[in-house]
Amino acid sequence: MQIAIIGQGYVGLTLTSGALSANHDVIGVDTSESLVQNLNKGISHIEGIANHVLQEGIKQGKFKASSDFSEIRSAEIVIIAVPTPLDSEGNPDTTILESAVSSIASNLSEGALVINESTSYIGTLRKVIAQPIMARNSKISDFAVSPERVDPGNKEFGAKNTSRLVGGIDEKATERASAFYSTFCDHVVKVSSPEVAEAAKLLENTFRFVNIGFINEFTQIMNALQIPASEVISAAATKPYGFIPFFPNVGIGGHCIPVDPLYLQKNAQDVNNSSKYIETSEAQNHLMPKYSVERLEKLFGSLKGKKVLVVGISYKPDIADTRESPAQAVMEHLKARKAEVFWHDPLIANFEGQSSSRVSGEYDLALVLVKHQSLDMSAWRGGPIYCVNPIDSHRDWIPILGSSGR
Ligand SMILES: NC(=O)c1ccc[n+]([C@@H]2O[C@H](COP(=O)([O-])OP(=O)(O)OC[C@H]3O[C@@H](n4cnc5c(N)ncnc54)[C@H](O)[C@@H]3O)[C@@H](O)[C@H]2O)c1
């Protein structure tokens, strides 16, 4: 099949790789000229997508990247995978999605199927995608949603062995989308409407968001009681059913978990329904950077004038993605306590105009937020090393959350 994928980031490039594996022809459209140039040289920017996958596609004439939307004219299927962030006030912001829709609308060929993989509020396919496209191009009537479930860096579950949800605007759209995904996904699950698929994606991520908020609160209670929360969680996890362990952390980050529940909240507001679990978890998760720094100060002593190396500033291990990472808030809270703050991350060269510092002997303490596999602390000659996530605890590193110290 001739496939066009709009947006060649984490989701779009992962899909490109999946579609190439099934021998489809892929046009990857992206507004970033530099990204397009690199992709056309066969250089991937996503962990888990090897350069040779793109290079082989280019060599066989099956893959091309472009920033020219007219290139999608030959596509039977056009899939949208563009960012759906929050605006400066923390509200859902679909302007990028609307812009992508506007760019594709006049370039779609008769009979093209349009699929949305971007995460958004329930009703987005019909309101933000199908209606404006049909208003401009009456030859397009097939639309579907297939929420992406990619977990960047996950070596166990990828596009092939993670079930795919597909919900079309009608049976024909569902069948067409399902036929496409079945060419490279082991298990495609058809649902009765696009709204069910959209809501399922929001449920999955809100479930994690709420449980992370709860375990962060639970940990604070255990810390106050001087009971090691991480041991309690591991003990509870020996129950073979009805319990899924979550571990406390410095906050939540990335493009999905902190963002998607607020899209669900918008749906709740639109129908005057409460969303108290989302509100409470949001507040709890945002408290964690401050709480973590307070905990560090309780265990180490005053941070005033201390040289602190914050280690691992991306939002999760083995990923160079700093979007919504709580590292920024942690550094601000350290500075508010008059600490001299530096950071080190083996995967990130620059962040907010500052470069990664070397691991060395000149610091009073290190605070590990995220432990990448490539992290090498062997040159460390400074003071104690603390870590926030108890499951990252490592030899003589001192876990500041979930340990028994008050
Ligand atoms: N990253 C994840 O783990 C993940 C998982 C599931 C779902 N999602 C969802 O998928 C969507 C995309 O996320 P992502 O992580 O791939 O984002 P990303 O930032 O990694 O990639 C998005 C790409 O879209 C491009 N772009 C921006 N505006 C464009 C436009 N108007 N036309 C064409 N290209 C444009 C950007 O240059 C970028 O390369 C979001 O809705 C996100 O919530 C992400």
Short mmCIF file of C-alpha atoms and ligand atoms in Angstrom, two decimals:
data_model
loop_
_atom_site.label_atom_id
_atom_site.label_comp_id
_atom_site.label_asym_id
_atom_site.label_seq_id
_atom_site.Cartn_x
_atom_site.Cartn_y
_atom_site.Cartn_z
CA MET A 1 0.00 0.00 0.00
CA GLN A 2 1.02 3.64 -0.49
CA ILE A 3 1.13 5.19 2.98
CA ALA A 4 1.75 8.79 4.03
CA ILE A 5 2.65 9.44 7.66
CA ILE A 6 2.28 13.03 8.84
CA GLY A 7 4.80 13.70 11.64
CA GLN A 8 8.00 11.66 11.83
CA GLY A 9 8.64 11.79 15.58
CA TYR A 10 8.44 8.99 18.15
CA VAL A 11 5.08 7.78 16.90
CA GLY A 12 5.36 8.56 13.19
CA LEU A 13 8.82 7.09 12.68
CA THR A 14 7.93 3.98 14.68
CA LEU A 15 4.95 3.55 12.36
CA THR A 16 7.16 4.15 9.34
CA SER A 17 9.37 1.30 10.51
CA GLY A 18 6.34 -0.97 11.03
CA ALA A 19 4.89 -0.15 7.59
CA LEU A 20 8.28 -0.70 5.88
CA SER A 21 8.54 -4.10 7.61
CA ALA A 22 5.30 -5.04 5.83
CA ASN A 23 6.69 -3.84 2.48
CA HIS A 24 4.46 -0.79 2.15
CA ASP A 25 5.69 2.37 0.38
CA VAL A 26 6.01 5.19 2.89
CA ILE A 27 6.16 8.96 2.50
CA GLY A 28 7.08 10.53 5.83
CA VAL A 29 5.91 14.15 5.92
CA ASP A 30 7.31 16.48 8.56
CA THR A 31 7.49 20.27 8.88
CA SER A 32 11.05 20.08 10.26
CA GLU A 33 13.37 20.51 7.27
CA SER A 34 16.43 19.34 9.18
CA LEU A 35 14.64 16.17 10.30
CA VAL A 36 13.53 15.48 6.72
CA GLN A 37 17.11 15.92 5.48
CA ASN A 38 18.45 13.48 8.09
CA LEU A 39 15.74 10.91 7.44
CA ASN A 40 16.53 11.05 3.70
CA LYS A 41 20.16 10.30 4.62
CA GLY A 42 18.92 7.28 6.57
CA ILE A 43 19.65 8.82 9.98
CA SER A 44 17.09 7.95 12.64
CA HIS A 45 16.54 10.21 15.65
CA ILE A 46 14.47 7.73 17.62
CA GLU A 47 15.87 5.14 20.04
CA GLY A 48 14.82 1.70 18.84
CA ILE A 49 14.58 2.64 15.13
CA ALA A 50 17.89 1.64 13.55
CA ASN A 51 19.41 3.63 10.70
CA HIS A 52 19.57 0.51 8.53
CA VAL A 53 15.75 0.26 8.56
CA LEU A 54 15.53 3.69 6.89
CA GLN A 55 18.56 3.10 4.66
CA GLU A 56 17.12 -0.16 3.34
CA GLY A 57 13.78 1.60 2.70
CA ILE A 58 15.53 4.41 0.80
CA LYS A 59 17.67 1.94 -1.20
CA GLN A 60 14.61 -0.04 -2.30
CA GLY A 61 12.72 3.16 -3.17
CA LYS A 62 10.14 2.41 -0.45
CA PHE A 63 10.82 5.30 1.91
CA LYS A 64 11.15 9.01 1.39
CA ALA A 65 10.77 11.93 3.79
CA SER A 66 9.44 15.31 2.68
CA SER A 67 8.06 18.57 3.98
CA ASP A 68 5.93 19.00 0.89
CA PHE A 69 2.34 17.96 1.63
CA SER A 70 1.54 17.55 -2.08
CA GLU A 71 3.63 14.34 -1.91
CA ILE A 72 0.72 12.63 -0.14
CA ARG A 73 -1.35 12.70 -3.36
CA SER A 74 -0.44 9.12 -4.20
CA ALA A 75 -1.29 7.79 -0.73
CA GLU A 76 -4.18 5.37 -0.15
CA ILE A 77 -3.80 5.83 3.59
CA VAL A 78 -2.73 9.02 5.38
CA ILE A 79 -1.89 8.69 9.07
CA ILE A 80 -1.56 11.69 11.38
CA ALA A 81 0.99 11.51 14.23
CA VAL A 82 1.67 15.10 15.30
CA PRO A 83 2.09 16.60 18.79
CA THR A 84 -0.97 17.33 20.93
CA PRO A 85 0.54 19.26 23.85
CA LEU A 86 -0.89 21.52 26.55
CA ASP A 87 -0.89 25.29 26.11
CA SER A 88 0.83 27.69 28.53
CA GLU A 89 -2.20 27.50 30.81
CA GLY A 90 -2.17 23.70 30.89
CA ASN A 91 -5.17 23.25 28.57
CA PRO A 92 -5.31 20.83 25.60
CA ASP A 93 -3.81 22.45 22.51
CA THR A 94 -4.82 20.92 19.18
CA THR A 95 -3.50 23.74 16.99
CA ILE A 96 -0.70 21.59 15.52
CA LEU A 97 -3.21 18.86 14.70
CA GLU A 98 -5.54 21.43 13.10
CA SER A 99 -2.65 22.80 11.04
CA ALA A 100 -1.70 19.29 9.85
CA VAL A 101 -5.35 18.64 8.92
CA SER A 102 -5.47 21.87 6.97
CA SER A 103 -2.24 20.96 5.12
CA ILE A 104 -3.46 17.52 4.10
CA ALA A 105 -7.10 18.40 3.28
CA SER A 106 -6.56 19.70 -0.24
CA ASN A 107 -3.88 17.12 -1.07
CA LEU A 108 -5.84 13.94 -0.34
CA SER A 109 -6.75 11.75 -3.29
CA GLU A 110 -10.22 10.41 -3.87
CA GLY A 111 -10.96 7.47 -1.58
CA ALA A 112 -8.02 8.02 0.76
CA LEU A 113 -8.43 6.70 4.28
CA VAL A 114 -7.35 9.15 7.01
CA ILE A 115 -6.27 7.65 10.34
CA ASN A 116 -5.43 9.60 13.48
CA GLU A 117 -2.77 8.26 15.84
CA SER A 118 -2.23 11.51 17.76
CA THR A 119 -3.67 11.33 21.26
CA SER A 120 -6.48 13.81 21.81
CA TYR A 121 -9.81 14.30 23.52
CA ILE A 122 -12.82 12.16 22.67
CA GLY A 123 -14.54 13.49 19.56
CA THR A 124 -11.35 14.74 17.88
CA LEU A 125 -11.62 12.47 14.84
CA ARG A 126 -15.09 13.70 13.96
CA LYS A 127 -14.73 17.38 14.95
CA VAL A 128 -11.10 18.30 14.33
CA ILE A 129 -10.27 15.93 11.46
CA ALA A 130 -13.27 14.53 9.53
CA GLN A 131 -15.53 17.62 9.47
CA PRO A 132 -12.93 20.12 8.20
CA ILE A 133 -11.56 17.65 5.64
CA MET A 134 -15.02 16.73 4.31
CA ALA A 135 -15.90 20.45 4.13
CA ARG A 136 -12.95 21.02 1.81
CA ASN A 137 -12.77 17.70 0.00
CA SER A 138 -16.05 15.88 -0.59
CA LYS A 139 -14.23 12.87 -2.08
CA ILE A 140 -12.97 11.80 1.34
CA SER A 141 -15.27 9.88 3.65
CA ASP A 142 -13.18 7.20 5.36
CA PHE A 143 -11.76 8.13 8.75
CA ALA A 144 -10.50 6.05 11.67
CA VAL A 145 -8.67 6.31 14.96
CA SER A 146 -5.88 3.99 15.99
CA PRO A 147 -4.22 5.28 19.15
CA GLU A 148 -0.50 4.63 19.29
CA ARG A 149 0.73 2.71 22.32
CA VAL A 150 4.46 2.93 21.63
CA ASP A 151 6.62 2.87 24.74
CA PRO A 152 9.90 4.41 23.52
CA GLY A 153 12.87 2.24 24.46
CA ASN A 154 10.74 -0.79 25.43
CA LYS A 155 12.57 -3.83 24.05
CA GLU A 156 9.84 -6.33 24.97
CA PHE A 157 6.76 -4.67 23.45
CA GLY A 158 6.85 -2.93 20.07
CA ALA A 159 4.52 -2.23 17.16
CA LYS A 160 4.26 -5.93 16.23
CA ASN A 161 3.31 -7.52 19.55
CA THR A 162 1.31 -4.68 21.13
CA SER A 163 -2.41 -5.01 20.35
CA ARG A 164 -3.80 -2.26 18.11
CA LEU A 165 -7.16 -0.64 18.67
CA VAL A 166 -9.01 0.50 15.55
CA GLY A 167 -12.26 2.47 15.52
CA GLY A 168 -13.60 3.78 12.23
CA ILE A 169 -16.30 6.29 11.47
CA ASP A 170 -18.18 3.41 9.84
CA GLU A 171 -17.64 -0.28 9.18
CA LYS A 172 -15.80 0.31 5.91
CA ALA A 173 -13.25 2.64 7.52
CA THR A 174 -12.75 0.21 10.41
CA GLU A 175 -12.19 -2.69 8.01
CA ARG A 176 -9.73 -0.70 5.85
CA ALA A 177 -7.72 0.51 8.84
CA SER A 178 -7.76 -2.94 10.38
CA ALA A 179 -6.53 -4.53 7.11
CA PHE A 180 -3.60 -2.09 7.06
CA TYR A 181 -2.50 -2.60 10.68
CA SER A 182 -2.90 -6.38 10.36
CA THR A 183 -0.02 -6.37 7.86
CA PHE A 184 2.47 -5.68 10.66
CA CYS A 185 0.62 -6.03 13.99
CA ASP A 186 -0.09 -9.46 15.46
CA HIS A 187 -3.38 -8.47 17.04
CA VAL A 188 -5.80 -5.81 15.81
CA VAL A 189 -8.85 -5.12 17.99
CA LYS A 190 -11.80 -3.48 16.24
CA VAL A 191 -13.98 -1.29 18.45
CA SER A 192 -17.44 0.04 17.71
CA SER A 193 -16.59 3.72 17.17
CA PRO A 194 -13.70 6.22 17.00
CA GLU A 195 -14.86 7.57 20.37
CA VAL A 196 -14.30 4.18 22.03
CA ALA A 197 -10.74 4.06 20.65
CA GLU A 198 -10.05 7.67 21.71
CA ALA A 199 -11.47 7.06 25.19
CA ALA A 200 -9.54 3.80 25.63
CA LYS A 201 -6.25 5.62 25.01
CA LEU A 202 -7.14 8.28 27.57
CA LEU A 203 -8.22 5.62 30.07
CA GLU A 204 -4.90 3.73 29.70
CA ASN A 205 -2.79 6.78 30.41
CA THR A 206 -5.07 8.27 33.07
CA PHE A 207 -4.96 4.91 34.88
CA ARG A 208 -1.17 5.27 35.15
CA PHE A 209 -1.37 8.94 36.04
CA VAL A 210 -3.80 8.32 38.92
CA ASN A 211 -1.88 5.30 40.23
CA ILE A 212 1.40 7.23 40.15
CA GLY A 213 -0.28 10.03 42.10
CA PHE A 214 -1.65 7.53 44.61
CA ILE A 215 1.68 5.74 45.13
CA ASN A 216 3.43 9.08 45.59
CA GLU A 217 0.92 9.99 48.31
CA PHE A 218 1.15 6.51 49.86
CA THR A 219 4.94 6.90 49.99
CA GLN A 220 4.64 10.18 51.84
CA ILE A 221 2.39 8.49 54.42
CA MET A 222 4.87 5.61 54.79
CA ASN A 223 7.79 8.05 55.08
CA ALA A 224 5.99 9.88 57.87
CA LEU A 225 5.35 6.54 59.60
CA GLN A 226 8.99 5.53 59.03
CA ILE A 227 7.97 2.41 57.12
CA PRO A 228 9.94 1.65 53.91
CA ALA A 229 7.33 2.15 51.18
CA SER A 230 9.34 0.36 48.49
CA GLU A 231 9.43 -2.80 50.63
CA VAL A 232 5.69 -2.50 51.28
CA ILE A 233 4.99 -2.17 47.54
CA SER A 234 7.19 -5.16 46.71
CA ALA A 235 5.49 -7.16 49.48
CA ALA A 236 2.02 -6.28 48.13
CA ALA A 237 3.18 -7.22 44.63
CA THR A 238 3.64 -10.85 45.70
CA LYS A 239 -0.18 -11.12 45.45
CA PRO A 240 -0.70 -12.85 42.10
CA TYR A 241 -3.91 -11.03 41.17
CA GLY A 242 -5.68 -7.70 41.74
CA PHE A 243 -2.54 -5.62 42.37
CA ILE A 244 -0.18 -3.84 39.99
CA PRO A 245 2.91 -2.27 41.56
CA PHE A 246 3.69 1.40 40.94
CA PHE A 247 6.75 3.05 42.49
CA PRO A 248 7.19 6.57 43.85
CA ASN A 249 9.18 9.00 41.78
CA VAL A 250 10.20 12.60 41.45
CA GLY A 251 7.17 13.37 39.31
CA ILE A 252 5.89 12.38 35.92
CA GLY A 253 7.23 13.39 32.55
CA GLY A 254 7.10 12.82 28.84
CA HIS A 255 4.62 13.74 26.21
CA CYS A 256 1.83 11.39 27.33
CA ILE A 257 1.22 10.60 31.01
CA PRO A 258 1.23 14.21 32.33
CA VAL A 259 -0.71 15.47 29.31
CA ASP A 260 -3.36 12.96 28.21
CA PRO A 261 -5.44 12.97 31.44
CA LEU A 262 -5.99 16.71 30.93
CA TYR A 263 -7.54 15.92 27.55
CA LEU A 264 -9.96 13.58 29.33
CA GLN A 265 -10.60 16.34 31.85
CA LYS A 266 -11.63 18.62 28.99
CA ASN A 267 -14.25 16.04 27.95
CA ALA A 268 -15.49 15.91 31.55
CA GLN A 269 -15.73 19.72 31.71
CA ASP A 270 -17.63 19.84 28.40
CA VAL A 271 -20.39 17.72 29.94
CA ASN A 272 -20.20 19.39 33.38
CA ASN A 273 -18.88 16.23 35.00
CA SER A 274 -16.30 16.23 37.78
CA SER A 275 -12.83 14.74 37.28
CA LYS A 276 -11.64 14.74 40.88
CA TYR A 277 -9.22 11.83 40.55
CA ILE A 278 -7.43 13.64 37.73
CA GLU A 279 -7.31 16.91 39.68
CA THR A 280 -5.99 15.26 42.84
CA SER A 281 -3.38 13.18 41.02
CA GLU A 282 -2.26 16.21 39.02
CA ALA A 283 -1.73 18.17 42.25
CA GLN A 284 0.01 15.24 43.95
CA ASN A 285 2.37 14.55 41.05
CA HIS A 286 3.35 18.20 40.80
CA LEU A 287 4.25 18.24 44.50
CA MET A 288 6.87 15.54 44.06
CA PRO A 289 9.86 17.62 42.88
CA LYS A 290 9.51 19.88 45.95
CA TYR A 291 8.85 16.94 48.27
CA SER A 292 11.90 15.09 46.87
CA VAL A 293 14.18 18.07 47.50
CA GLU A 294 12.79 18.42 51.04
CA ARG A 295 13.44 14.71 51.59
CA LEU A 296 16.98 15.11 50.29
CA GLU A 297 17.56 17.97 52.71
CA LYS A 298 16.22 15.90 55.63
CA LEU A 299 18.62 13.06 54.80
CA PHE A 300 21.70 15.12 53.80
CA GLY A 301 21.29 18.32 55.83
CA SER A 302 21.23 21.91 54.59
CA LEU A 303 21.82 22.31 50.86
CA LYS A 304 22.86 25.95 51.18
CA GLY A 305 26.09 26.56 49.27
CA LYS A 306 26.42 22.85 48.36
CA LYS A 307 27.47 21.80 44.89
CA VAL A 308 24.80 19.38 43.68
CA LEU A 309 25.04 17.28 40.52
CA VAL A 310 21.59 16.30 39.24
CA VAL A 311 22.02 13.11 37.21
CA GLY A 312 19.63 11.96 34.46
CA ILE A 313 17.37 14.79 33.35
CA SER A 314 15.24 13.07 30.73
CA TYR A 315 11.81 11.85 31.81
CA LYS A 316 12.68 8.17 31.85
CA PRO A 317 15.66 5.80 31.57
CA ASP A 318 17.41 5.27 28.23
CA ILE A 319 15.43 7.98 26.43
CA ALA A 320 16.85 11.38 25.43
CA ASP A 321 13.45 13.08 25.76
CA THR A 322 13.18 15.97 28.24
CA ARG A 323 9.59 16.94 27.44
CA GLU A 324 7.67 17.63 30.67
CA SER A 325 10.61 16.17 32.61
CA PRO A 326 10.41 16.99 36.34
CA ALA A 327 14.20 17.63 36.35
CA GLN A 328 13.65 21.31 35.68
CA ALA A 329 11.43 21.71 38.75
CA VAL A 330 13.88 19.73 40.90
CA MET A 331 16.74 22.03 39.86
CA GLU A 332 14.64 25.09 40.65
CA HIS A 333 13.81 23.77 44.14
CA LEU A 334 17.50 23.01 44.76
CA LYS A 335 18.43 26.53 43.68
CA ALA A 336 15.69 27.96 45.93
CA ARG A 337 17.58 26.30 48.81
CA LYS A 338 20.74 28.12 47.63
CA ALA A 339 22.44 25.01 46.28
CA GLU A 340 24.84 25.39 43.34
CA VAL A 341 23.25 23.16 40.73
CA PHE A 342 24.85 21.29 37.81
CA TRP A 343 23.48 18.43 35.77
CA HIS A 344 24.80 15.41 33.92
CA ASP A 345 23.07 13.18 31.40
CA PRO A 346 24.93 10.80 29.07
CA LEU A 347 22.11 11.10 26.50
CA ILE A 348 21.64 14.89 26.52
CA ALA A 349 24.29 17.44 25.53
CA ASN A 350 22.32 20.65 26.14
CA PHE A 351 19.27 21.59 28.19
CA GLU A 352 17.82 25.07 28.63
CA GLY A 353 21.04 26.63 27.29
CA GLN A 354 23.32 24.75 29.68
CA SER A 355 25.60 21.81 28.80
CA SER A 356 25.96 18.50 30.56
CA SER A 357 28.67 18.59 33.29
CA ARG A 358 31.24 15.85 33.73
CA VAL A 359 30.99 13.32 36.56
CA SER A 360 33.96 14.20 38.80
CA GLY A 361 35.07 14.79 42.36
CA GLU A 362 34.06 18.38 42.78
CA TYR A 363 30.50 17.95 44.11
CA ASP A 364 29.10 17.67 47.62
CA LEU A 365 26.42 15.23 46.51
CA ALA A 366 24.68 13.76 43.46
CA LEU A 367 20.95 13.31 43.04
CA VAL A 368 20.09 10.64 40.46
CA LEU A 369 16.66 11.28 38.94
CA VAL A 370 16.90 8.78 36.10
CA LYS A 371 19.40 5.93 35.77
CA HIS A 372 20.28 5.35 32.11
CA GLN A 373 22.04 2.08 31.27
CA SER A 374 24.88 4.14 29.79
CA LEU A 375 25.30 6.18 32.99
CA ASP A 376 28.87 5.81 34.23
CA MET A 377 29.48 7.18 37.73
CA SER A 378 32.92 5.51 38.06
CA ALA A 379 34.69 8.92 37.98
CA TRP A 380 32.59 10.13 40.93
CA ARG A 381 34.78 11.23 43.83
CA GLY A 382 32.24 13.59 45.41
CA GLY A 383 29.97 13.17 48.44
CA PRO A 384 27.03 10.77 48.82
CA ILE A 385 24.87 9.73 45.86
CA TYR A 386 21.11 9.86 46.38
CA CYS A 387 18.47 8.49 44.02
CA VAL A 388 14.76 9.23 43.91
CA ASN A 389 13.26 6.11 42.40
CA PRO A 390 13.80 3.24 44.85
CA ILE A 391 13.96 0.72 42.02
CA ASP A 392 16.97 2.66 40.65
CA SER A 393 18.73 2.14 43.97
CA HIS A 394 22.25 0.99 43.23
CA ARG A 395 24.96 -0.31 45.62
CA ASP A 396 25.58 2.53 48.07
CA TRP A 397 23.16 5.04 46.52
CA ILE A 398 20.69 6.32 49.10
CA PRO A 399 17.03 6.16 47.99
CA ILE A 400 15.24 9.29 49.17
CA LEU A 401 11.71 8.09 48.42
CA GLY A 402 10.35 4.91 49.87
CA SER A 403 13.21 4.34 52.34
CA SER A 404 12.59 4.20 56.08
CA GLY A 405 14.35 7.45 57.20
CA ARG A 406 11.93 10.15 58.34
N1 LIG B 1 5.91 9.54 22.30
C1 LIG B 1 5.12 8.61 22.76
O1 LIG B 1 5.55 7.74 23.50
C2 LIG B 1 3.64 8.55 22.36
C3 LIG B 1 2.93 7.38 22.61
C4 LIG B 1 1.61 7.30 22.23
C5 LIG B 1 0.98 8.40 21.63
N2 LIG B 1 1.68 9.55 21.43
C6 LIG B 1 0.98 10.67 20.77
O2 LIG B 1 1.37 10.71 19.41
C7 LIG B 1 1.41 12.06 18.95
C8 LIG B 1 2.79 12.39 18.41
O3 LIG B 1 3.73 12.28 19.48
P1 LIG B 1 5.28 12.08 19.24
O4 LIG B 1 5.84 11.66 20.55
O5 LIG B 1 5.51 11.23 18.05
O6 LIG B 1 5.72 13.58 18.93
P2 LIG B 1 7.15 14.05 18.37
O7 LIG B 1 7.32 15.44 18.84
O8 LIG B 1 8.19 13.04 18.68
O9 LIG B 1 6.95 14.07 16.79
C9 LIG B 1 6.04 14.88 16.14
C10 LIG B 1 6.60 15.28 14.80
O10 LIG B 1 5.59 16.03 14.12
C11 LIG B 1 6.23 17.07 13.41
N3 LIG B 1 5.23 18.11 13.13
C12 LIG B 1 4.85 19.14 13.91
N4 LIG B 1 3.86 19.85 13.29
C13 LIG B 1 3.63 19.23 12.12
C14 LIG B 1 2.72 19.45 11.06
N5 LIG B 1 1.83 20.47 11.10
N6 LIG B 1 2.76 18.64 9.99
C15 LIG B 1 3.65 17.62 9.94
N7 LIG B 1 4.54 17.34 10.92
C16 LIG B 1 4.50 18.12 12.00
C17 LIG B 1 7.36 17.52 14.31
O11 LIG B 1 8.37 18.17 13.57
C18 LIG B 1 7.83 16.18 14.88
O12 LIG B 1 8.88 15.61 14.12
C19 LIG B 1 0.98 12.91 20.13
O13 LIG B 1 -0.41 13.12 20.08
C20 LIG B 1 1.31 12.03 21.32
O14 LIG B 1 0.51 12.33 22.45
C21 LIG B 1 3.01 9.64 21.76
#
